[in-house]
PDB file of C-alpha atoms and ligand atoms in Angstrom:
ATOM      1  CA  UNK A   1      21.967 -70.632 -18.473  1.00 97.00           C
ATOM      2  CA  UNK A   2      19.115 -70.339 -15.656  1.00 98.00           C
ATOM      3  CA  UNK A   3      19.182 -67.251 -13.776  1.00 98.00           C
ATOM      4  CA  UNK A   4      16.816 -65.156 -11.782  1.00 98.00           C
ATOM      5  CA  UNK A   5      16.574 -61.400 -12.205  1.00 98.00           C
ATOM      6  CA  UNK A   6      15.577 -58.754  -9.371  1.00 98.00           C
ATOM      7  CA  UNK A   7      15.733 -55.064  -9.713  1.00 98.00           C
ATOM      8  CA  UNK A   8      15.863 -53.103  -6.896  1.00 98.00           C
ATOM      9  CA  UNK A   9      18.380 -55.204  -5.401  1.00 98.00           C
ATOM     10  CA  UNK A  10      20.269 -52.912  -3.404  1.00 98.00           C
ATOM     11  CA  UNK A  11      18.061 -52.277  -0.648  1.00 98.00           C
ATOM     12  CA  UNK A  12      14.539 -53.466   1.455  1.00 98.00           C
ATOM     13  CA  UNK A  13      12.741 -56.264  -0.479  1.00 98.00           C
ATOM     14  CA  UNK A  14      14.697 -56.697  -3.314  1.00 98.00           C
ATOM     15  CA  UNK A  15      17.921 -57.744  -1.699  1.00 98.00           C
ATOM     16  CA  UNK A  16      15.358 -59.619   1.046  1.00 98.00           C
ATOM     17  CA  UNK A  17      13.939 -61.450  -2.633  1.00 98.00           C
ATOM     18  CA  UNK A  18      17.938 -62.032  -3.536  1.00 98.00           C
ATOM     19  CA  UNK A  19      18.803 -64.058  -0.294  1.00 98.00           C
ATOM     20  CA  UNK A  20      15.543 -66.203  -0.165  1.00 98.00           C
ATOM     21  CA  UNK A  21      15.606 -66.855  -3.601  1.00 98.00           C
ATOM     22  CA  UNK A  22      18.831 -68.100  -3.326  1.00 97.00           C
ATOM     23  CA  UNK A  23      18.032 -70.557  -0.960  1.00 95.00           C
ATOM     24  CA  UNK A  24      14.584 -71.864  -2.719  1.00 93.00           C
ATOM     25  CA  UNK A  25      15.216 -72.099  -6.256  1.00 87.00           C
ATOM     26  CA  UNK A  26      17.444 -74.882  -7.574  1.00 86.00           C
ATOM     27  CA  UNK A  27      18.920 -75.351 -10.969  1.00 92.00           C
ATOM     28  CA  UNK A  28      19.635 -71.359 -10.933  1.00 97.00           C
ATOM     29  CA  UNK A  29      23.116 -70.563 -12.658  1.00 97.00           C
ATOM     30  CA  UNK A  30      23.339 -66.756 -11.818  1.00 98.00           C
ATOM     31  CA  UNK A  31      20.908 -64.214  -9.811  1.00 98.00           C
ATOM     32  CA  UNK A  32      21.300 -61.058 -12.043  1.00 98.00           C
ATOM     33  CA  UNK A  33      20.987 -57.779  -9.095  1.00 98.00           C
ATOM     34  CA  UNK A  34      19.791 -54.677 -10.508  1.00 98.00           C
ATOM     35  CA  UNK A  35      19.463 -51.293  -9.207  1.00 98.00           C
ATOM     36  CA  UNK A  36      21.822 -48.011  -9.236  1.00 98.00           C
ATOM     37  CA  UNK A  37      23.943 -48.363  -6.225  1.00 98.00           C
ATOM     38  CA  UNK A  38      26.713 -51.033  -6.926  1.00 98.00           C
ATOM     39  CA  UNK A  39      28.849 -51.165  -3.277  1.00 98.00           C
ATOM     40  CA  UNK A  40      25.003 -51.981  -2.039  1.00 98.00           C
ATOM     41  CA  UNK A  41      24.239 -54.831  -4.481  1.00 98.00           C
ATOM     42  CA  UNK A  42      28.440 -55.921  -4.067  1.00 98.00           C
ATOM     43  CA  UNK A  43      27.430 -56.448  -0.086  1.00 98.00           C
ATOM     44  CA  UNK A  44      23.874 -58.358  -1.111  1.00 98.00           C
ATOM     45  CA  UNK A  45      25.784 -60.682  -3.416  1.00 98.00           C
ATOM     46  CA  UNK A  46      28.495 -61.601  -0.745  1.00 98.00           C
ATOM     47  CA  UNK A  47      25.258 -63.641   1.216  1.00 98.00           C
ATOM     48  CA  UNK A  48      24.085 -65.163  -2.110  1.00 98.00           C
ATOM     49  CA  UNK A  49      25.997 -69.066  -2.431  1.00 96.00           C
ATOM     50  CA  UNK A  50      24.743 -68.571  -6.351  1.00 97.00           C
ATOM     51  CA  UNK A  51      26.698 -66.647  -8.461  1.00 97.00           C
ATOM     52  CA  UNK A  52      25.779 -62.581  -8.542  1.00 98.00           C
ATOM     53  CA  UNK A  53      25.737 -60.706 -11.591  1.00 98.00           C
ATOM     54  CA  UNK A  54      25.660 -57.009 -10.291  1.00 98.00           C
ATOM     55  CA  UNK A  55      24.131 -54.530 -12.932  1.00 98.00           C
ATOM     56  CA  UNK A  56      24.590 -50.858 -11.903  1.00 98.00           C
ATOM     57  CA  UNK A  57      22.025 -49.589 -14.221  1.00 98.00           C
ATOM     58  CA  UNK A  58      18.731 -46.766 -14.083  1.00 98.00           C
ATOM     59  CA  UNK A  59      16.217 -48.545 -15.006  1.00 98.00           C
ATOM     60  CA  UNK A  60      14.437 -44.935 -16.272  1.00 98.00           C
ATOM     61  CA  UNK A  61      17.872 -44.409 -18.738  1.00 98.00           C
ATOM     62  CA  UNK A  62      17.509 -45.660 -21.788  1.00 98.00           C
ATOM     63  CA  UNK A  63      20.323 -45.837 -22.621  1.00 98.00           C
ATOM     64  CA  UNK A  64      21.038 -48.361 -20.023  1.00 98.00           C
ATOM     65  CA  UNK A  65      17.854 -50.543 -20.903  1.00 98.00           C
ATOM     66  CA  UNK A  66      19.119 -50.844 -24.311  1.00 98.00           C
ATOM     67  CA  UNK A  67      22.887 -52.085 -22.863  1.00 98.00           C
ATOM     68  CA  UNK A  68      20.462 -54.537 -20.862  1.00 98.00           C
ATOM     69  CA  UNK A  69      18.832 -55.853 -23.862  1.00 98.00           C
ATOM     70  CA  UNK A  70      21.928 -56.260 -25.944  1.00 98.00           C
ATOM     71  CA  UNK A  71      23.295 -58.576 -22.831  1.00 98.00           C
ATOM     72  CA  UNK A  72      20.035 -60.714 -23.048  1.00 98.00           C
ATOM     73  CA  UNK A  73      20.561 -60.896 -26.572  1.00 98.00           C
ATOM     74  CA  UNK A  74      24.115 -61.904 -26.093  1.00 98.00           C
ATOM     75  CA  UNK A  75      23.834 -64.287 -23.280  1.00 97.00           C
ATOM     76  CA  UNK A  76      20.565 -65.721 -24.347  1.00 98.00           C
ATOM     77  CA  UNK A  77      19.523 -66.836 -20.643  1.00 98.00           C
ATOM     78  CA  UNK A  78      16.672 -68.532 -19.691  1.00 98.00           C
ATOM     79  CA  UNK A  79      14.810 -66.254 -17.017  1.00 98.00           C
ATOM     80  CA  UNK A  80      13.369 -68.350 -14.656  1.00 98.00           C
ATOM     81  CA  UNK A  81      12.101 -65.521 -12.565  1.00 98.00           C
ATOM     82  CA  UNK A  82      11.749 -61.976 -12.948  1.00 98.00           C
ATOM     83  CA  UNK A  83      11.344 -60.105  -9.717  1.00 98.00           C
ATOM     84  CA  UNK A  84      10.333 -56.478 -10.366  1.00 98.00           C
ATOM     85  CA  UNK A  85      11.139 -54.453  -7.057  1.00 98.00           C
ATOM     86  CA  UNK A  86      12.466 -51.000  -8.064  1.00 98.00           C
ATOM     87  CA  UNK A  87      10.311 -48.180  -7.326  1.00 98.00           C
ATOM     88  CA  UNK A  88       9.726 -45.453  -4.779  1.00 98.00           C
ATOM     89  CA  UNK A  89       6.686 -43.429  -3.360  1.00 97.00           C
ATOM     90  CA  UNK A  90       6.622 -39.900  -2.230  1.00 96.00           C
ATOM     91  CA  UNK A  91       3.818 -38.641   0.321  1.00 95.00           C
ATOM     92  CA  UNK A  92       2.254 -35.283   0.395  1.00 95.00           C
ATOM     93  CA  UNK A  93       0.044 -32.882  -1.064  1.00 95.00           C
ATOM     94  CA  UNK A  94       0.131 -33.173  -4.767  1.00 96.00           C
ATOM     95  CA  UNK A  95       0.022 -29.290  -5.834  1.00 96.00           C
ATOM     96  CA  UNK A  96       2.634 -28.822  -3.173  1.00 95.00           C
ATOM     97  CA  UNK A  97       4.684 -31.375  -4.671  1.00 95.00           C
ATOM     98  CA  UNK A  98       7.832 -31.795  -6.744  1.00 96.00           C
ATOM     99  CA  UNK A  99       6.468 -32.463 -10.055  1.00 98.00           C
ATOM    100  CA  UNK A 100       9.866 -34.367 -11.645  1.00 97.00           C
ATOM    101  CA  UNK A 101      10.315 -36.198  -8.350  1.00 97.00           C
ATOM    102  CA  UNK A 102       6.190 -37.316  -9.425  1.00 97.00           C
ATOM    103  CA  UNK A 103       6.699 -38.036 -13.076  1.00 98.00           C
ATOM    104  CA  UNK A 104       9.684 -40.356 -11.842  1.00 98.00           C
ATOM    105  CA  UNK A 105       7.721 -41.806  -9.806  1.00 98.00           C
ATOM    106  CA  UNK A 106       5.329 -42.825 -13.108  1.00 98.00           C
ATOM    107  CA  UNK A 107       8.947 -43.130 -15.294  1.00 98.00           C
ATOM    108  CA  UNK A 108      10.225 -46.028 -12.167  1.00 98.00           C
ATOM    109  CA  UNK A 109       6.948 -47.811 -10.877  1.00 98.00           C
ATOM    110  CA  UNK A 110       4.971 -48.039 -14.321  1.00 98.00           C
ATOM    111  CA  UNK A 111       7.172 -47.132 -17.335  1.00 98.00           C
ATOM    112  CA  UNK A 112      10.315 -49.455 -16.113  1.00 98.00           C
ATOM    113  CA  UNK A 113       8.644 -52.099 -14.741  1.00 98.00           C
ATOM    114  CA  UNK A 114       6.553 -52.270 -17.942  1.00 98.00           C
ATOM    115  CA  UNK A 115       9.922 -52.169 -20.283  1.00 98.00           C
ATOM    116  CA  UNK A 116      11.709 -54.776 -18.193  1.00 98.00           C
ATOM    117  CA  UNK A 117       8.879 -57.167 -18.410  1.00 98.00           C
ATOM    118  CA  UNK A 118       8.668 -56.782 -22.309  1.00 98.00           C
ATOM    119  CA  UNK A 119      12.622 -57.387 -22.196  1.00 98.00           C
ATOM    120  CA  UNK A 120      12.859 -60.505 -20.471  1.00 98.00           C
ATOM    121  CA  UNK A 121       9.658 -62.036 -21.736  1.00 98.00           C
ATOM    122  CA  UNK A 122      10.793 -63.528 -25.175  1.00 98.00           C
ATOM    123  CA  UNK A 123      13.519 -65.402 -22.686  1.00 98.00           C
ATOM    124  CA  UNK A 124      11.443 -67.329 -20.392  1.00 98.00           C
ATOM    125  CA  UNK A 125       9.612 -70.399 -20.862  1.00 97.00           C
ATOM    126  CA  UNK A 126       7.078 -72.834 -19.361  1.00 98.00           C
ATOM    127  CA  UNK A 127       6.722 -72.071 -15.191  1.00 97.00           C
ATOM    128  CA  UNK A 128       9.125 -69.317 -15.554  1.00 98.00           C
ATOM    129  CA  UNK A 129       7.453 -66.764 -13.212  1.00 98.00           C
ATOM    130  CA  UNK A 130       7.502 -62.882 -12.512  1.00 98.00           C
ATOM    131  CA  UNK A 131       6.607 -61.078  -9.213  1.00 98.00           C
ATOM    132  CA  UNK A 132       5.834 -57.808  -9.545  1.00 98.00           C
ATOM    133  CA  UNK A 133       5.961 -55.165  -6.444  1.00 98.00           C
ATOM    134  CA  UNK A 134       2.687 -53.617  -6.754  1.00 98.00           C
ATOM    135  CA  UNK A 135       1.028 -52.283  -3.405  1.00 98.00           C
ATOM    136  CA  UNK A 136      -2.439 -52.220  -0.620  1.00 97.00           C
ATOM    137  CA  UNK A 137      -2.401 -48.742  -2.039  1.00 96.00           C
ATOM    138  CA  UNK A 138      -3.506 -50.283  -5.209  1.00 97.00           C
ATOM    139  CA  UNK A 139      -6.659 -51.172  -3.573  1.00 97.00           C
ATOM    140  CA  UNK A 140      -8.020 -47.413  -3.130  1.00 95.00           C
ATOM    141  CA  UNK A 141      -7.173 -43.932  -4.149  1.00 95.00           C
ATOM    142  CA  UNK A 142      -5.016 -42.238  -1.661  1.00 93.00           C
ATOM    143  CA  UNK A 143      -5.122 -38.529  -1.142  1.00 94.00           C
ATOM    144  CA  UNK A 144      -1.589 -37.357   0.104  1.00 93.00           C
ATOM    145  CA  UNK A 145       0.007 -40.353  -1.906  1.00 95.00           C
ATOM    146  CA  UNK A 146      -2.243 -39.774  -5.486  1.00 97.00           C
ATOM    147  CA  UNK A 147       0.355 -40.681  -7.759  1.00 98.00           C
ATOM    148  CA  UNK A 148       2.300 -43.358  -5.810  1.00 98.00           C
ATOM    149  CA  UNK A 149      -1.371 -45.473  -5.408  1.00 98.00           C
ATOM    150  CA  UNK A 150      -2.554 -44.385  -9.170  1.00 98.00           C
ATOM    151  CA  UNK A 151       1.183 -46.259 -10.005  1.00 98.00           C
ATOM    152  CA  UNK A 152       0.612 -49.219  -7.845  1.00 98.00           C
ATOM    153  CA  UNK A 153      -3.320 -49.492  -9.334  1.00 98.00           C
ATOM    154  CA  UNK A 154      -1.618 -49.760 -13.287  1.00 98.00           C
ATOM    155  CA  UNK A 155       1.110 -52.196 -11.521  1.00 98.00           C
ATOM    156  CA  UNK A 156      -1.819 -54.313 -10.006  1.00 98.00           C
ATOM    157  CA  UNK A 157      -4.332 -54.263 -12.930  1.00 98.00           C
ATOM    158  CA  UNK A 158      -1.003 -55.072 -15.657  1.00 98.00           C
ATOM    159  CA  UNK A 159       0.294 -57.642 -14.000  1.00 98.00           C
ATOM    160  CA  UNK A 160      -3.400 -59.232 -13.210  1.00 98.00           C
ATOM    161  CA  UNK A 161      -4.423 -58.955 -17.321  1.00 98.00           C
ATOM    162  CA  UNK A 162      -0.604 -60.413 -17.604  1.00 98.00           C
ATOM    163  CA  UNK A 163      -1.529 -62.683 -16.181  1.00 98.00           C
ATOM    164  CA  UNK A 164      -3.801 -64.103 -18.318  1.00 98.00           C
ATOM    165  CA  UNK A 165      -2.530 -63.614 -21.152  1.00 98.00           C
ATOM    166  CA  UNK A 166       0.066 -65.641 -20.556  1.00 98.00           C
ATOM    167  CA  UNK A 167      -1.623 -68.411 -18.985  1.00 97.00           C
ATOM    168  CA  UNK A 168      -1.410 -70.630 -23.000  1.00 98.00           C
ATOM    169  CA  UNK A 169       2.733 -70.283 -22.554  1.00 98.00           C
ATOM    170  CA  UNK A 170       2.780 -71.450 -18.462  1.00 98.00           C
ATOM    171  CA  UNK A 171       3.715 -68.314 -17.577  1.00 98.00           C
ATOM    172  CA  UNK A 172       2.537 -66.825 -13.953  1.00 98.00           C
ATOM    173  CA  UNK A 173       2.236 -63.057 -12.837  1.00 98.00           C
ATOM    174  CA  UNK A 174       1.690 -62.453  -9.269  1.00 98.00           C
ATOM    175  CA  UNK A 175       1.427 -58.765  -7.605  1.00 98.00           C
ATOM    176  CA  UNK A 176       2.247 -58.159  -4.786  1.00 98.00           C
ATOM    177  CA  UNK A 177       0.412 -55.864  -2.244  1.00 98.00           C
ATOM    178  CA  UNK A 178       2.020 -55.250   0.925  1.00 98.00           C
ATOM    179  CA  UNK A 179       0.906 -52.651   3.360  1.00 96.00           C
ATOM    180  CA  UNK A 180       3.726 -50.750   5.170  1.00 96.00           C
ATOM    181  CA  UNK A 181       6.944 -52.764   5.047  1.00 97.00           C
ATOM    182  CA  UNK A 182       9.623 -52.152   7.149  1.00 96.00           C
ATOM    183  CA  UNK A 183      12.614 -50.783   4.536  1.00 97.00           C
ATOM    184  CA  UNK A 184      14.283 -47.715   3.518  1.00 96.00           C
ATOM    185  CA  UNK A 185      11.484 -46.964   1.573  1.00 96.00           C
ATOM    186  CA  UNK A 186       9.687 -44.714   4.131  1.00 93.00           C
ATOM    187  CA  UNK A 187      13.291 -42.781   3.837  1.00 92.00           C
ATOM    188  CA  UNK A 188      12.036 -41.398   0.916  1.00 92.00           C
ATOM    189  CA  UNK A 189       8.680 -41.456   1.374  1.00 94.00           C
ATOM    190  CA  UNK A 190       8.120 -39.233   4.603  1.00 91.00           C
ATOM    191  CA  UNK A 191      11.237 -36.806   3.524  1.00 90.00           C
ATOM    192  CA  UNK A 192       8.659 -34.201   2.719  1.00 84.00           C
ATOM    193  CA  UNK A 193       7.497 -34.174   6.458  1.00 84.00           C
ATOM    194  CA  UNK A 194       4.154 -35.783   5.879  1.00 81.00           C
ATOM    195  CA  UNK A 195       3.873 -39.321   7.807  1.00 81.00           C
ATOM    196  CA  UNK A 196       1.899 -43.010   7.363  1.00 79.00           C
ATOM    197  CA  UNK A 197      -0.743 -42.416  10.010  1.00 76.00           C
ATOM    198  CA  UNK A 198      -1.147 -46.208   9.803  1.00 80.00           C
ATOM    199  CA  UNK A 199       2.283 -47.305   9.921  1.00 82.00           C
ATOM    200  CA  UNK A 200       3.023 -47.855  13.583  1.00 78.00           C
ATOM    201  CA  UNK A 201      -0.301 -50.103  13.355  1.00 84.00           C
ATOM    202  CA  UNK A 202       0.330 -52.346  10.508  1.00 90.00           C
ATOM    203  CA  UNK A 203       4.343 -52.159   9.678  1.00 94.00           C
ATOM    204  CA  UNK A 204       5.483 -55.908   9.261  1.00 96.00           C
ATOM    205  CA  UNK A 205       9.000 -57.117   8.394  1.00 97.00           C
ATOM    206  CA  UNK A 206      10.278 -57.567   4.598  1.00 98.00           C
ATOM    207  CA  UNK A 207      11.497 -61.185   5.203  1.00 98.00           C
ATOM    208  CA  UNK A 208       7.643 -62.017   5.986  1.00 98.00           C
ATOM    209  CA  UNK A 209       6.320 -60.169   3.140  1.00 98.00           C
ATOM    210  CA  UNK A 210       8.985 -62.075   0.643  1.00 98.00           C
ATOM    211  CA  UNK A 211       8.109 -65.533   2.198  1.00 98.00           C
ATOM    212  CA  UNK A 212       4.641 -64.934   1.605  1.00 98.00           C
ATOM    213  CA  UNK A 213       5.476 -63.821  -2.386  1.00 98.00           C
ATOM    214  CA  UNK A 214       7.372 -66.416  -3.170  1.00 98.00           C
ATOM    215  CA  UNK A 215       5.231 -69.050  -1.530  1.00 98.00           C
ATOM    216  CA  UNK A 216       2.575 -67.500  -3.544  1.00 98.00           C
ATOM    217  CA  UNK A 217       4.009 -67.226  -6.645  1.00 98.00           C
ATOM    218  CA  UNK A 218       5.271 -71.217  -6.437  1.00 97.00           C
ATOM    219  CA  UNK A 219       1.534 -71.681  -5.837  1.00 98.00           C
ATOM    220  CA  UNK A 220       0.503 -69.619  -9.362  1.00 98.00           C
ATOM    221  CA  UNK A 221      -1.305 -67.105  -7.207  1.00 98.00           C
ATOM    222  CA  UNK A 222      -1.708 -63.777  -9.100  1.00 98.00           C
ATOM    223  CA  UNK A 223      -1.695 -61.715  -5.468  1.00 98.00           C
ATOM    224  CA  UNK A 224       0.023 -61.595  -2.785  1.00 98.00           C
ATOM    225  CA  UNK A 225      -1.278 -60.006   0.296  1.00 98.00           C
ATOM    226  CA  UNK A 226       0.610 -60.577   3.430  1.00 97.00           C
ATOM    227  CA  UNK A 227      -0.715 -59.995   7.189  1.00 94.00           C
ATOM    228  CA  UNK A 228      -4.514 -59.767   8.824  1.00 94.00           C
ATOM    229  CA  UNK A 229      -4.676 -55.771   8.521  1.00 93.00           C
ATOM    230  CA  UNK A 230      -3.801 -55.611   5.157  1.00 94.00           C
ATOM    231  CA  UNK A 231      -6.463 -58.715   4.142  1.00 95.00           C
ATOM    232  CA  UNK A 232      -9.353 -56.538   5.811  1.00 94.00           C
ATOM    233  CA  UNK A 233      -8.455 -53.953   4.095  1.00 92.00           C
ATOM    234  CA  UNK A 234      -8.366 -55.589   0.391  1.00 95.00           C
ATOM    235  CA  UNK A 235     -11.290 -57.360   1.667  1.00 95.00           C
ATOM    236  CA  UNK A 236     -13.290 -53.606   3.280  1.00 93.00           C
ATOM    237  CA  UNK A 237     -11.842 -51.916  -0.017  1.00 95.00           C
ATOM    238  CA  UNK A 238     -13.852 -54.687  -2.394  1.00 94.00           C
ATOM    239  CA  UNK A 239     -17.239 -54.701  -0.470  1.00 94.00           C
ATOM    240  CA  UNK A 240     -17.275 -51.407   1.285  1.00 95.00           C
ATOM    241  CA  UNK A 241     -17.936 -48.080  -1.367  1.00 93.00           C
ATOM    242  CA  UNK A 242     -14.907 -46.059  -1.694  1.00 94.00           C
ATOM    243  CA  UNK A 243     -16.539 -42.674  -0.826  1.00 92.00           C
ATOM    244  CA  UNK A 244     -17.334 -44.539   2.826  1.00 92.00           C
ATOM    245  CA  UNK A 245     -14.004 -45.548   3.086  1.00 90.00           C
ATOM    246  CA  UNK A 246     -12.149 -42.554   2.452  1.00 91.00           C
ATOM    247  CA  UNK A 247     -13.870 -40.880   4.690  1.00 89.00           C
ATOM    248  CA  UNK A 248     -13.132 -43.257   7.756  1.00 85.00           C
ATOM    249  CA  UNK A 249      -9.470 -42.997   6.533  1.00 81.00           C
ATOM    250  CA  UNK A 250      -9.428 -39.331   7.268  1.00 79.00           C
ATOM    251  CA  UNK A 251     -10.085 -39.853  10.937  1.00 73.00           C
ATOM    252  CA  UNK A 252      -6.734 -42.061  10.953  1.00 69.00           C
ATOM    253  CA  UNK A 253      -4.857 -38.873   9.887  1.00 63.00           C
TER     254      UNK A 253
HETATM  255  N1  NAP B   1       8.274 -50.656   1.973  1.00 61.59           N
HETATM  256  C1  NAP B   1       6.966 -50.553   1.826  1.00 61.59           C
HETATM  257  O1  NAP B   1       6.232 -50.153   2.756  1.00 61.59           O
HETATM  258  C2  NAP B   1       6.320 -50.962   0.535  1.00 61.59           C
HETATM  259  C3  NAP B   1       4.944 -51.252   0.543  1.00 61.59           C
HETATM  260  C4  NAP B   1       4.317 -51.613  -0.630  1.00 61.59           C
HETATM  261  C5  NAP B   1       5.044 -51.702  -1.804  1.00 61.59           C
HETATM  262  N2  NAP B   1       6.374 -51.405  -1.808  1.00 61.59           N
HETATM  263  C6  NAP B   1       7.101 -51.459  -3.088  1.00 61.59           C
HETATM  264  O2  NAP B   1       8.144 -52.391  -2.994  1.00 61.59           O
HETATM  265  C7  NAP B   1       9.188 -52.035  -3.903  1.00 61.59           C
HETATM  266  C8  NAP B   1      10.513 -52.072  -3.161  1.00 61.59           C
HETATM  267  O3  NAP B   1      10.486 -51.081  -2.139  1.00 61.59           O
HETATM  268  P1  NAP B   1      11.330 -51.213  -0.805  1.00 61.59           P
HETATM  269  O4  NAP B   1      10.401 -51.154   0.319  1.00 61.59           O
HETATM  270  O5  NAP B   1      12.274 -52.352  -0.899  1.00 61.59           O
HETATM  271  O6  NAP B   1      12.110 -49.809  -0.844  1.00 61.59           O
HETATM  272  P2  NAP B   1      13.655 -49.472  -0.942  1.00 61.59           P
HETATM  273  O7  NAP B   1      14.390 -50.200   0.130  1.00 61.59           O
HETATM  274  O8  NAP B   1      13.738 -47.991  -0.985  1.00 61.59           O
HETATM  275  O9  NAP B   1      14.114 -50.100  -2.349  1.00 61.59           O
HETATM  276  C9  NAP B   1      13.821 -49.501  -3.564  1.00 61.59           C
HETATM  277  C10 NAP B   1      14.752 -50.080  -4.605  1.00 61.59           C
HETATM  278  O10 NAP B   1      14.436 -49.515  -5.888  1.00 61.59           O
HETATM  279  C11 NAP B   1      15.654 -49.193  -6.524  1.00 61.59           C
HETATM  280  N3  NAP B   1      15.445 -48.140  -7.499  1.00 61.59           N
HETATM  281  C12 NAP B   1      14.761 -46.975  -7.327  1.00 61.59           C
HETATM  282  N4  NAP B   1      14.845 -46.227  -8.442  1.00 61.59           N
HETATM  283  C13 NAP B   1      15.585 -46.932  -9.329  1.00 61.59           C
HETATM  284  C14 NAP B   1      16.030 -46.670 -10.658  1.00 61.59           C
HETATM  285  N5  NAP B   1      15.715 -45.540 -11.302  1.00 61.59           N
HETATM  286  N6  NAP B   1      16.776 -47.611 -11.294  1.00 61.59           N
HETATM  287  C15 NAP B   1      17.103 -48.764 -10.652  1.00 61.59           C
HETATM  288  N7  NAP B   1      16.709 -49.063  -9.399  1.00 61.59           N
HETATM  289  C16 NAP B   1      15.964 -48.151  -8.749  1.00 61.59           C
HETATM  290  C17 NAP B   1      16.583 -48.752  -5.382  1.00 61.59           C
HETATM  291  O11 NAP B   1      17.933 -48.920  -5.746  1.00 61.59           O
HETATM  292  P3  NAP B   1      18.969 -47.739  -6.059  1.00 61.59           P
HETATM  293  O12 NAP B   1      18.604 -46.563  -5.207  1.00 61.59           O
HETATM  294  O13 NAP B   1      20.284 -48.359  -5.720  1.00 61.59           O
HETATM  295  O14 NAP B   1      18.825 -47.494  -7.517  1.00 61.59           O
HETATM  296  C18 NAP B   1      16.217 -49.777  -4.321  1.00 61.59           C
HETATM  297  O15 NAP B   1      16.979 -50.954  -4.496  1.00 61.59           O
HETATM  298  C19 NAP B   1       8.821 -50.652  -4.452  1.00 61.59           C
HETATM  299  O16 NAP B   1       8.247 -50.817  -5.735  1.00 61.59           O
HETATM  300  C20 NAP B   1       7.770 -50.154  -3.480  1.00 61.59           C
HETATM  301  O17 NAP B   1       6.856 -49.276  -4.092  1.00 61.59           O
HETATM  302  C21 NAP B   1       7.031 -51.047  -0.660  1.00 61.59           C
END
């Protein structure tokens, strides 16, 4: 059996991945949906002409990643494609901040993405591929958002050395770094009252940002940057010193 798997499926650019995917990839049995809210993921699946598997599962429970490994050691699939989408960000001062609401931030961005890669590994094979949802924030440290970028750095710089290590099996890694995307995400995000001064500027649509992932990862790219503001700034961030740069960035404020 050849199926795809996507967490973060219930909302923004995972279900976005789940209905383009469905229409590119051929030779797909099931597209496995993963995330916590089932009704959500039961509504994404309704668009999908493949066959959904809906997994209501926290990808930070344990308990529930070892269910998930017993069904891929069950089912045996082949994973064709491994989209890693879960993950949230929280803005704000850091010593003002919730400090579970950052450590889940570190448990959902690095820890589960990181365990749900090692899971599904041993069942892909040649050109299977995995897109992982890393970020622009990647590209610099960002006061205000410290711990959402320092997650989005390990996302970028894993999935990059992935990515060569797994060249000998055929295997490709590509991160993606979108800039503001237009989702729930910001939901969450801005709820402590603190705002994306850049946002109204560079905010592009998820179905874009998707195209431009899958297209990439087809093409064994290991990034994916999507729109001209967000190339300048992964171009400013590698040529430009960062002490210059955050500096500017406080006049955007
Ligand atoms: N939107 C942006 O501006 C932007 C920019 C750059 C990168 N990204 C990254 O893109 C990814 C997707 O974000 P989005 O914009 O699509 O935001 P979103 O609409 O809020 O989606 C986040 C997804 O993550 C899932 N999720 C969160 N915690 C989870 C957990 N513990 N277990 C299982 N699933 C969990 C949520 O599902 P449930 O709540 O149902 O569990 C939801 O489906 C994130 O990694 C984000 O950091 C977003």
């Amino acid at each position: 059996m050849n199926i795809i798997i996507i967490t973060g499926a219930s909302s923004g650019l995972g279900a976005e991945f789940a209905l383009q995917l469905d229409n590119v990839l051929h030779n797909i049995d099931e597209i496995w949906l993963i995330a916590r809210r089932k009704k959500e993921m039961l509504e994404v699946a309704q668009y999908l002409e493949h066959t959904a598997r809906v997994l209501d599962m926290d990808v930070t429970d344990e308990r529930h990643m070892e269910r998930f490994k017993k069904l891929l050691a069950d089912e045996k699939p082949v994973i064709r494609m491994l989209v890693n989408c879960a993950g949230y960000g929280l803005m704000g001062e850091f010593s003002a901040s919730n400090i579970s609401e950052e450590l889940g931030m570190i448990e959902v961005n690095c820890k589960a993405l990181t365990q749900m890669t090692y899971l599904c590994l041993p069942y892909m094979k040649k050109n299977s591929r995995i897109i992982q949802l890393a970020s622009s924030a990647a590209f610099l440290p960002q006061p205000d958002f410290a711990v959402y970028a320092a997650t989005k750095s390990y996302v970028y710089s894993f999935s990059r050395a992935l990515n060569r290590e797994l060249r000998p099996k055929k295997i490709y890694v590509t991160a993606v770094c979108p800039g503001p995307v237009d989702t729930p995400f910001f939901d969450i995000a801005e709820k402590t009252g603190s705002t994306l001064a850049v946002k109204k500027l560079t905010l592009v649509r998820a179905d874009q940002v998707v195209k431009r992932a899958i297209a990439d990862s087809c093409h064994k790219h290991e990034k994916s940057v999507y729109g001209a503001w967000i190339k300048s700034f992964d171009a400013a961030a590698k040529v430009i010193p960062h002490k210059a740069l955050l500096k500017a960035m406080q006049f955007l404020k």
